[in-house]
Amino acid sequence: MAKDVDLFVIGAGSGGVRAARIASGYGARVMVAEEYRVGGTCVIRGCVPKKLLVYASRYSEEFEDSAGFGWTVPEPSFSWAKLIANKDKEIDRLENAYASNLEKAKVEIVRDRAVIVDANTIKLVKSGETIKTKYILVATGGAPSLGKEIEGHEHIISSNEAFHLTELPKRILIQGGGYIAVEFAGIFNGLGSQVTLVYRGDNILRGFDDELRAHLRTEMEKRGIKIVTKNIVEGVEKVDHGLCVQLSDHEQILVDKVMFATGRRPNIAGLGLEAVGVKLGLTGGIAVDDYSQTSVPNIYAVGDVTDRINLTPVAIREGHAFADTVFGNKPTRVDHSDVPTAVFSEPECGVIGLTEAQAASGLPMVDVYKTTFRPMKATLSGRDTRTFMKLIVDGANDRIVGCHIVGPDAGEMIQLVGIAMKMKATKADFDATMAVHPTAAEELVTMRTKSHSHVRQAAE
Ligand SMILES: Cc1cc2nc3c(=O)[nH]c(=O)nc-3n(C[C@H](O)[C@H](O)[C@H](O)COP(=O)(O)OP(=O)(O)OC[C@H]3O[C@@H](n4cnc5c(N)ncnc54)[C@H](O)[C@@H]3O)c2cc1C
């Protein structure tokens, strides 16, 4: 006889794990299937291993900068193999912790691929077992999308493989302009690779504030990253001393590795969604309402597979809200507004709210405050680098509606700006806050002079 549960979760990533644990806490009988590794993208091949590599990559600047502070450091040497082994050990530890937390919460884990047979039936692909369930939560995340197949595509890696390279490439070409592309450019550059970043648009980080994009690009170029825009990779050929990359402007570049970070697509293939009547949205993710309910009433979906805001904390919130709504008798919508986010490039970016262009086109009056300055540490280190900060203020009510930072610890700063913005802080509230001196963050509360304003003419 088929096993019977209240909730079957497909995918033990950020959203699925949270939903499973909370639903089980409400007394539901929960089973979660994972076809790869418990923890999902964030833990296994996303945020966590990426941040560990970012930490590793930053030591090279630290060694260089220490000289101005009186240190003499012997010529540092670096072992990629040791970094990857230590990173893998930590990821194993985390995977076990995730699995044991699920078990402690009385969630049954099945290490198998799950597909939907009908609205109340799941099939496990390897074991062939069938499970009957009252509710299904699709939390299958996303996967790298390498675009259309080009000549030599078999030589191209994605972020998935970048975490497991057997050696550090001396020269790497990364195609893409999103956060994963710029983060990996910083990682490889910091570790000593020669990095070329190729992007089809006119500047990196499309969708971010234009001045932040320009500032980050300059800083990345100062660190030796070659950024080639308005270009795409047309082919990759294996040659004697590496890979020869053909760009659309006819330039050829010789490298050891080619990585594409050209976006991610929701993991929906072969899940059985179509047969059961689950509708997709315009961008190819599963279409859901404010409660993450799909077009089939007892099937819900959370996280990257819905292609709303593809970040771990958002997937976790959506998973939690789903469990509260369906099993906790507390209907909960996730507030997707003003989500703070970081780009762990070198230097780091922290961003929340509207860009200047969005504010100028959406609000009648906008005031802009901004500053660039040499971080204090750079005075003695002699490093040629500048921090950038910008506050976007709604001129009608003085509310802060956007904040954009490029500089060390920008990710840490933006988390706290996020609280202020959720509390609807005004520029006057920022001004009334005493500075912490000497820090970079104090600039956020000491920008007194408006840089410029936008006033939208009323339609006649
Ligand atoms: C390189 C990289 C860096 C990132 N850095 C950050 C960051 O710094 N900060 C941040 O907030 N976000 C970051 N993200 C995004 C973040 O990882 C995702 O937003 C988050 O993991 C989404 O969680 P999820 O639950 O939707 O899916 P996932 O975490 O992707 O989990 C989905 C799980 O479902 C499993 N699965 C899929 N299909 C099936 C099936 N049919 N049966 C069984 N199992 C299945 C998959 O194997 C996977 O484990 C990064 C992503 C990448 C790729």
CSV table of C-alpha atoms and ligand atoms in Angstrom, one decimal, residues 10-16 33-37 40-42 45-47 50 112-114 139-142 159 163 179-180 184 264 267 271 302-304 310-313 315 344, ligand 1:
chain,number,residue,atom,x,y,z
A,10,ILE,CA,10.1,18.3,-3.4
A,11,GLY,CA,13.6,19.7,-2.9
A,12,ALA,CA,15.6,20.0,0.4
A,13,GLY,CA,17.0,23.5,-0.3
A,14,SER,CA,16.4,26.7,1.6
A,15,GLY,CA,12.7,26.9,1.1
A,16,GLY,CA,11.8,23.2,1.3
A,33,ALA,CA,12.7,14.3,-1.3
A,34,GLU,CA,16.2,15.5,-2.4
A,35,GLU,CA,17.8,14.2,-5.6
A,36,TYR,CA,21.3,15.7,-4.9
A,37,ARG,CA,22.4,16.9,-1.5
A,40,GLY,CA,20.2,22.8,-1.7
A,41,THR,CA,21.9,25.4,-3.8
A,42,CYS,CA,22.8,27.9,-1.1
A,45,ARG,CA,26.9,25.2,-4.4
A,46,GLY,CA,25.8,28.8,-3.8
A,47,CYS,CA,26.0,31.4,-1.1
A,50,LYS,CA,30.9,31.2,-2.6
A,112,ASP,CA,15.6,10.3,-4.5
A,113,ARG,CA,14.1,12.3,-7.4
A,114,ALA,CA,10.4,13.0,-7.0
A,139,ALA,CA,10.8,23.8,-3.8
A,140,THR,CA,13.1,22.5,-6.6
A,141,GLY,CA,15.1,25.8,-7.0
A,142,GLY,CA,16.9,26.7,-10.2
A,159,SER,CA,29.2,28.0,-11.1
A,163,PHE,CA,33.4,25.0,-6.9
A,179,TYR,CA,26.1,39.1,-9.4
A,180,ILE,CA,27.4,35.5,-9.8
A,184,PHE,CA,33.5,34.9,-9.4
A,264,ARG,CA,19.5,30.5,-14.0
A,267,ASN,CA,14.0,23.5,-12.1
A,271,LEU,CA,8.4,17.3,-12.8
A,302,VAL,CA,8.3,28.5,-3.0
A,303,GLY,CA,11.8,29.8,-3.7
A,304,ASP,CA,13.7,30.1,-7.0
A,310,ASN,CA,15.9,34.5,-6.1
A,311,LEU,CA,17.6,34.8,-2.8
A,312,THR,CA,18.0,32.4,0.1
A,313,PRO,CA,16.3,34.5,2.8
A,315,ALA,CA,13.0,31.3,-0.2
A,344,PHE,CA,30.1,39.8,-2.7
B,1,LIG,C1,26.7,30.6,-7.1
B,1,LIG,C2,25.5,31.1,-6.4
B,1,LIG,C3,25.7,32.0,-5.4
B,1,LIG,C4,24.6,32.5,-4.6
B,1,LIG,N1,24.8,33.4,-3.7
B,1,LIG,C5,23.7,33.8,-2.9
B,1,LIG,C6,23.9,34.8,-1.9
B,1,LIG,O1,25.1,35.2,-1.6
B,1,LIG,N2,22.9,35.2,-1.2
B,1,LIG,C7,21.6,34.7,-1.4
B,1,LIG,O2,20.7,35.1,-0.7
B,1,LIG,N3,21.4,33.8,-2.4
B,1,LIG,C8,22.4,33.4,-3.2
B,1,LIG,N4,22.2,32.5,-4.2
B,1,LIG,C9,20.8,32.1,-4.5
B,1,LIG,C10,20.3,31.0,-3.5
B,1,LIG,O3,21.2,29.9,-3.5
B,1,LIG,C11,18.9,30.5,-3.9
B,1,LIG,O4,18.1,31.7,-4.0
B,1,LIG,C12,18.3,29.5,-2.9
B,1,LIG,O5,19.1,28.4,-2.8
B,1,LIG,C13,16.9,29.1,-3.4
B,1,LIG,O6,16.4,28.2,-2.5
B,1,LIG,P1,15.3,27.1,-3.0
B,1,LIG,O7,14.8,26.4,-1.8
B,1,LIG,O8,14.4,27.8,-3.9
B,1,LIG,O9,16.1,26.1,-4.0
B,1,LIG,P2,17.5,25.3,-3.8
B,1,LIG,O10,18.2,25.8,-2.7
B,1,LIG,O11,18.1,25.4,-5.2
B,1,LIG,O12,17.0,23.8,-3.5
B,1,LIG,C14,16.3,23.1,-4.5
B,1,LIG,C15,16.6,21.6,-4.2
B,1,LIG,O13,15.7,20.8,-4.9
B,1,LIG,C16,16.4,19.6,-5.4
B,1,LIG,N5,15.6,19.1,-6.5
B,1,LIG,C17,15.3,19.6,-7.7
B,1,LIG,N6,14.4,18.9,-8.4
B,1,LIG,C18,14.2,17.8,-7.6
B,1,LIG,C19,13.3,16.6,-7.7
B,1,LIG,N7,12.5,16.5,-8.8
B,1,LIG,N8,13.3,15.7,-6.7
B,1,LIG,C20,14.1,15.9,-5.6
B,1,LIG,N9,14.9,17.0,-5.4
B,1,LIG,C21,14.9,17.9,-6.4
B,1,LIG,C22,17.8,20.2,-5.8
B,1,LIG,O14,18.7,19.2,-5.9
B,1,LIG,C23,18.0,21.2,-4.7
B,1,LIG,O15,18.8,20.6,-3.7
B,1,LIG,C24,23.3,32.0,-4.9
B,1,LIG,C25,23.1,31.0,-5.9
B,1,LIG,C26,24.2,30.6,-6.7
B,1,LIG,C27,24.0,29.6,-7.7
